[in-house]
């Protein structure tokens, strides 16, 4: 969902929510037109500076995110076709190039900032046009493992980094492992643009 300002269309935050399995796909055709510009942090969120404990958890996740995404880079370059097919659908050169470039962009990025937000039912979110690459960590984030399995802290950081327009510009077409696997089978074009698929591809190779 986007909102229109005088300067053009601006993206609302891409947030990773704690949803039960969903049936169907929500379109992004709805537009919210405002008379005055929205102030995202003030209007839509309860943002605060992270505590020492929260920063320690974020730093731990970030320290695991780097080797996890670097491993994904290595494995896709080696041609791990089974894992690629599981998360991104039948192999084509075009899709492989899209995924390779996206994963490399996540791995190459060195500009990341973090803030915290009291949102319930949300892992984390970002504003895709934000050049500071700020990731807002929310309540679900603190209750998931750093690594090990799916939907981890390290994997969530990969998910959120993929959303930035100058990294991989992914969307949230579906959430969760069942939805991501089904998307790879039914609509691989969207799978290579879905943030959870990048996260699960990386986590599945790290477990």
mmCIF file of C-alpha atoms in Angstrom:
data_model
loop_
_atom_site.group_PDB
_atom_site.id
_atom_site.type_symbol
_atom_site.label_atom_id
_atom_site.label_comp_id
_atom_site.label_asym_id
_atom_site.label_seq_id
_atom_site.Cartn_x
_atom_site.Cartn_y
_atom_site.Cartn_z
ATOM 1 C CA UNK A 1 0.000 0.000 0.000
ATOM 2 C CA UNK A 2 1.365 3.404 -0.970
ATOM 3 C CA UNK A 3 0.364 6.958 -0.233
ATOM 4 C CA UNK A 4 0.591 9.865 -2.665
ATOM 5 C CA UNK A 5 2.349 13.132 -1.832
ATOM 6 C CA UNK A 6 3.228 16.120 -3.971
ATOM 7 C CA UNK A 7 6.599 14.547 -4.695
ATOM 8 C CA UNK A 8 4.974 11.318 -5.882
ATOM 9 C CA UNK A 9 4.107 7.961 -4.350
ATOM 10 C CA UNK A 10 5.792 7.072 -1.072
ATOM 11 C CA UNK A 11 5.937 3.577 0.375
ATOM 12 C CA UNK A 12 4.400 2.681 3.689
ATOM 13 C CA UNK A 13 6.614 0.513 5.899
ATOM 14 C CA UNK A 14 7.341 -3.077 4.966
ATOM 15 C CA UNK A 15 6.663 -4.970 8.177
ATOM 16 C CA UNK A 16 7.059 -8.643 8.997
ATOM 17 C CA UNK A 17 4.037 -9.714 11.011
ATOM 18 C CA UNK A 18 3.272 -12.773 13.094
ATOM 19 C CA UNK A 19 0.384 -14.101 11.002
ATOM 20 C CA UNK A 20 -1.325 -17.454 10.913
ATOM 21 C CA UNK A 21 -1.227 -19.107 7.462
ATOM 22 C CA UNK A 22 -3.211 -17.070 4.956
ATOM 23 C CA UNK A 23 -5.092 -18.110 1.856
ATOM 24 C CA UNK A 24 -4.763 -15.884 -1.172
ATOM 25 C CA UNK A 25 -2.652 -12.805 -1.839
ATOM 26 C CA UNK A 26 -3.401 -9.235 -0.845
ATOM 27 C CA UNK A 27 -2.973 -6.812 -3.735
ATOM 28 C CA UNK A 28 -1.146 -3.507 -3.421
ATOM 29 C CA UNK A 29 -3.745 -1.551 -5.381
ATOM 30 C CA UNK A 30 -5.172 0.406 -2.444
ATOM 31 C CA UNK A 31 -3.895 3.978 -2.242
ATOM 32 C CA UNK A 32 -4.185 6.266 0.773
ATOM 33 C CA UNK A 33 -4.306 9.906 -0.344
ATOM 34 C CA UNK A 34 -3.425 12.476 2.310
ATOM 35 C CA UNK A 35 -3.706 16.251 2.272
ATOM 36 C CA UNK A 36 -0.559 16.737 4.351
ATOM 37 C CA UNK A 37 2.537 14.520 4.438
ATOM 38 C CA UNK A 38 2.534 11.646 6.899
ATOM 39 C CA UNK A 39 5.233 11.524 9.539
ATOM 40 C CA UNK A 40 5.742 7.749 9.710
ATOM 41 C CA UNK A 41 7.590 7.483 13.012
ATOM 42 C CA UNK A 42 5.233 9.863 14.822
ATOM 43 C CA UNK A 43 1.965 8.897 13.158
ATOM 44 C CA UNK A 44 2.291 5.170 12.679
ATOM 45 C CA UNK A 45 4.720 3.918 15.311
ATOM 46 C CA UNK A 46 5.856 4.038 18.918
ATOM 47 C CA UNK A 47 9.582 4.240 18.260
ATOM 48 C CA UNK A 48 12.171 4.464 21.031
ATOM 49 C CA UNK A 49 15.919 4.103 21.431
ATOM 50 C CA UNK A 50 16.794 0.476 22.124
ATOM 51 C CA UNK A 51 17.908 -0.499 25.614
ATOM 52 C CA UNK A 52 21.315 -2.002 26.328
ATOM 53 C CA UNK A 53 19.758 -5.472 26.564
ATOM 54 C CA UNK A 54 17.925 -5.017 23.262
ATOM 55 C CA UNK A 55 21.054 -3.684 21.554
ATOM 56 C CA UNK A 56 22.971 -6.728 22.771
ATOM 57 C CA UNK A 57 20.360 -9.012 21.190
ATOM 58 C CA UNK A 58 20.452 -7.023 17.947
ATOM 59 C CA UNK A 59 24.250 -7.159 17.832
ATOM 60 C CA UNK A 60 24.158 -10.908 18.419
ATOM 61 C CA UNK A 61 21.695 -11.324 15.554
ATOM 62 C CA UNK A 62 23.737 -9.075 13.264
ATOM 63 C CA UNK A 63 26.902 -11.070 14.013
ATOM 64 C CA UNK A 64 25.117 -14.241 12.858
ATOM 65 C CA UNK A 65 23.348 -12.621 9.914
ATOM 66 C CA UNK A 66 26.631 -11.890 8.120
ATOM 67 C CA UNK A 67 27.967 -15.466 7.940
ATOM 68 C CA UNK A 68 24.448 -16.729 7.187
ATOM 69 C CA UNK A 69 24.038 -14.496 4.129
ATOM 70 C CA UNK A 70 27.651 -15.065 3.041
ATOM 71 C CA UNK A 71 26.967 -18.800 3.126
ATOM 72 C CA UNK A 72 23.879 -18.230 0.967
ATOM 73 C CA UNK A 73 26.036 -16.325 -1.535
ATOM 74 C CA UNK A 74 28.496 -19.213 -1.699
ATOM 75 C CA UNK A 75 25.807 -21.845 -2.060
ATOM 76 C CA UNK A 76 23.916 -20.093 -4.832
ATOM 77 C CA UNK A 77 27.170 -19.560 -6.717
ATOM 78 C CA UNK A 78 27.881 -23.281 -6.344
ATOM 79 C CA UNK A 79 24.512 -24.040 -7.944
ATOM 80 C CA UNK A 80 22.454 -25.530 -5.089
ATOM 81 C CA UNK A 81 19.542 -26.327 -7.401
ATOM 82 C CA UNK A 82 17.361 -28.259 -4.928
ATOM 83 C CA UNK A 83 17.290 -25.479 -2.345
ATOM 84 C CA UNK A 84 16.859 -22.854 -5.052
ATOM 85 C CA UNK A 85 13.847 -24.713 -6.459
ATOM 86 C CA UNK A 86 12.313 -25.145 -2.999
ATOM 87 C CA UNK A 87 12.268 -21.405 -2.299
ATOM 88 C CA UNK A 88 12.325 -19.742 -5.738
ATOM 89 C CA UNK A 89 10.703 -22.201 -8.106
ATOM 90 C CA UNK A 90 11.874 -23.891 -11.262
ATOM 91 C CA UNK A 91 15.310 -22.757 -12.356
ATOM 92 C CA UNK A 92 15.627 -20.177 -15.115
ATOM 93 C CA UNK A 93 18.633 -17.970 -15.819
ATOM 94 C CA UNK A 94 16.561 -14.852 -15.223
ATOM 95 C CA UNK A 95 15.292 -15.979 -11.820
ATOM 96 C CA UNK A 96 18.707 -17.243 -10.760
ATOM 97 C CA UNK A 97 20.273 -13.890 -11.708
ATOM 98 C CA UNK A 98 17.605 -12.011 -9.746
ATOM 99 C CA UNK A 99 18.162 -14.089 -6.619
ATOM 100 C CA UNK A 100 21.951 -14.049 -6.944
ATOM 101 C CA UNK A 101 21.982 -10.257 -7.302
ATOM 102 C CA UNK A 102 19.595 -9.813 -4.377
ATOM 103 C CA UNK A 103 21.570 -12.067 -2.048
ATOM 104 C CA UNK A 104 24.843 -10.447 -3.065
ATOM 105 C CA UNK A 105 23.382 -6.990 -2.422
ATOM 106 C CA UNK A 106 22.295 -8.021 1.071
ATOM 107 C CA UNK A 107 25.734 -9.468 1.774
ATOM 108 C CA UNK A 108 27.566 -6.428 0.385
ATOM 109 C CA UNK A 109 25.547 -3.872 2.346
ATOM 110 C CA UNK A 110 27.437 -2.252 5.227
ATOM 111 C CA UNK A 111 25.016 0.545 6.165
ATOM 112 C CA UNK A 112 22.530 -0.569 8.834
ATOM 113 C CA UNK A 113 20.962 1.220 11.800
ATOM 114 C CA UNK A 114 18.560 -0.093 14.413
ATOM 115 C CA UNK A 115 15.706 1.292 16.471
ATOM 116 C CA UNK A 116 13.039 -0.336 18.592
ATOM 117 C CA UNK A 117 9.253 -0.171 18.458
ATOM 118 C CA UNK A 118 6.544 -1.407 20.824
ATOM 119 C CA UNK A 119 4.356 -2.871 18.048
ATOM 120 C CA UNK A 120 2.808 -6.195 19.005
ATOM 121 C CA UNK A 121 2.491 -9.071 16.548
ATOM 122 C CA UNK A 122 5.342 -7.703 14.402
ATOM 123 C CA UNK A 123 8.909 -8.992 14.084
ATOM 124 C CA UNK A 124 10.408 -5.865 12.515
ATOM 125 C CA UNK A 125 9.805 -3.343 9.737
ATOM 126 C CA UNK A 126 11.613 -0.885 7.478
ATOM 127 C CA UNK A 127 10.891 2.023 5.167
ATOM 128 C CA UNK A 128 12.193 0.827 1.771
ATOM 129 C CA UNK A 129 13.380 4.271 0.609
ATOM 130 C CA UNK A 130 15.407 4.870 3.799
ATOM 131 C CA UNK A 131 19.054 5.277 2.798
ATOM 132 C CA UNK A 132 20.199 4.754 6.407
ATOM 133 C CA UNK A 133 18.761 1.210 6.215
ATOM 134 C CA UNK A 134 17.169 1.517 9.648
ATOM 135 C CA UNK A 135 15.534 -1.683 10.893
ATOM 136 C CA UNK A 136 12.852 -1.210 13.557
ATOM 137 C CA UNK A 137 12.766 -4.234 15.848
ATOM 138 C CA UNK A 138 9.384 -4.998 17.435
ATOM 139 C CA UNK A 139 8.027 -7.224 20.185
ATOM 140 C CA UNK A 140 8.042 -10.590 18.382
ATOM 141 C CA UNK A 141 11.738 -10.132 17.551
ATOM 142 C CA UNK A 142 12.825 -10.507 21.195
ATOM 143 C CA UNK A 143 11.117 -13.900 21.579
ATOM 144 C CA UNK A 144 12.652 -15.797 18.650
ATOM 145 C CA UNK A 145 16.016 -17.609 18.534
ATOM 146 C CA UNK A 146 19.103 -15.929 17.127
ATOM 147 C CA UNK A 147 19.693 -18.871 14.767
ATOM 148 C CA UNK A 148 18.430 -22.438 14.411
ATOM 149 C CA UNK A 149 15.394 -23.263 12.314
ATOM 150 C CA UNK A 150 13.208 -20.725 10.556
ATOM 151 C CA UNK A 151 11.984 -17.289 11.630
ATOM 152 C CA UNK A 152 15.133 -16.449 13.556
ATOM 153 C CA UNK A 153 16.570 -13.085 14.561
ATOM 154 C CA UNK A 154 19.413 -13.376 12.036
ATOM 155 C CA UNK A 155 16.981 -14.435 9.320
ATOM 156 C CA UNK A 156 14.646 -11.558 10.146
ATOM 157 C CA UNK A 157 17.495 -9.100 9.539
ATOM 158 C CA UNK A 158 18.061 -10.675 6.103
ATOM 159 C CA UNK A 159 14.322 -10.382 5.421
ATOM 160 C CA UNK A 160 14.270 -6.706 6.351
ATOM 161 C CA UNK A 161 17.460 -5.785 4.493
ATOM 162 C CA UNK A 162 16.019 -7.314 1.331
ATOM 163 C CA UNK A 163 13.165 -4.776 1.437
ATOM 164 C CA UNK A 164 15.316 -1.709 0.820
ATOM 165 C CA UNK A 165 14.913 -0.379 -2.697
ATOM 166 C CA UNK A 166 18.668 -0.052 -3.222
ATOM 167 C CA UNK A 167 19.328 -3.607 -1.994
ATOM 168 C CA UNK A 168 16.771 -6.111 -3.333
ATOM 169 C CA UNK A 169 13.438 -4.197 -3.299
ATOM 170 C CA UNK A 170 11.445 -7.228 -2.137
ATOM 171 C CA UNK A 171 7.803 -7.165 -1.088
ATOM 172 C CA UNK A 172 5.732 -9.199 1.369
ATOM 173 C CA UNK A 173 3.559 -11.245 -0.973
ATOM 174 C CA UNK A 174 3.199 -14.047 1.574
ATOM 175 C CA UNK A 175 4.464 -14.884 5.064
ATOM 176 C CA UNK A 176 5.605 -18.176 6.592
ATOM 177 C CA UNK A 177 7.322 -21.293 5.302
ATOM 178 C CA UNK A 178 4.183 -22.981 3.883
ATOM 179 C CA UNK A 179 3.216 -19.831 1.994
ATOM 180 C CA UNK A 180 6.760 -19.256 0.746
ATOM 181 C CA UNK A 181 7.118 -22.820 -0.545
ATOM 182 C CA UNK A 182 3.710 -22.643 -2.220
ATOM 183 C CA UNK A 183 4.607 -19.320 -3.831
ATOM 184 C CA UNK A 184 7.777 -20.877 -5.277
ATOM 185 C CA UNK A 185 5.650 -23.589 -6.884
ATOM 186 C CA UNK A 186 2.690 -21.488 -8.009
ATOM 187 C CA UNK A 187 4.228 -18.096 -8.790
ATOM 188 C CA UNK A 188 8.039 -18.145 -8.905
ATOM 189 C CA UNK A 189 8.095 -14.624 -10.354
ATOM 190 C CA UNK A 190 6.710 -13.383 -7.056
ATOM 191 C CA UNK A 191 8.811 -15.814 -5.032
ATOM 192 C CA UNK A 192 12.009 -14.117 -6.244
ATOM 193 C CA UNK A 193 10.522 -10.821 -5.012
ATOM 194 C CA UNK A 194 9.256 -12.113 -1.646
ATOM 195 C CA UNK A 195 11.299 -11.262 1.447
ATOM 196 C CA UNK A 196 10.478 -14.430 3.383
ATOM 197 C CA UNK A 197 11.813 -16.566 0.520
ATOM 198 C CA UNK A 198 15.225 -14.906 0.808
ATOM 199 C CA UNK A 199 15.170 -15.394 4.556
ATOM 200 C CA UNK A 200 14.141 -19.062 4.381
ATOM 201 C CA UNK A 201 16.609 -19.840 1.610
ATOM 202 C CA UNK A 202 19.394 -18.453 3.811
ATOM 203 C CA UNK A 203 18.172 -20.091 7.023
ATOM 204 C CA UNK A 204 17.659 -23.506 5.392
ATOM 205 C CA UNK A 205 21.295 -23.545 4.261
ATOM 206 C CA UNK A 206 22.572 -22.473 7.708
ATOM 207 C CA UNK A 207 20.669 -24.999 9.840
#
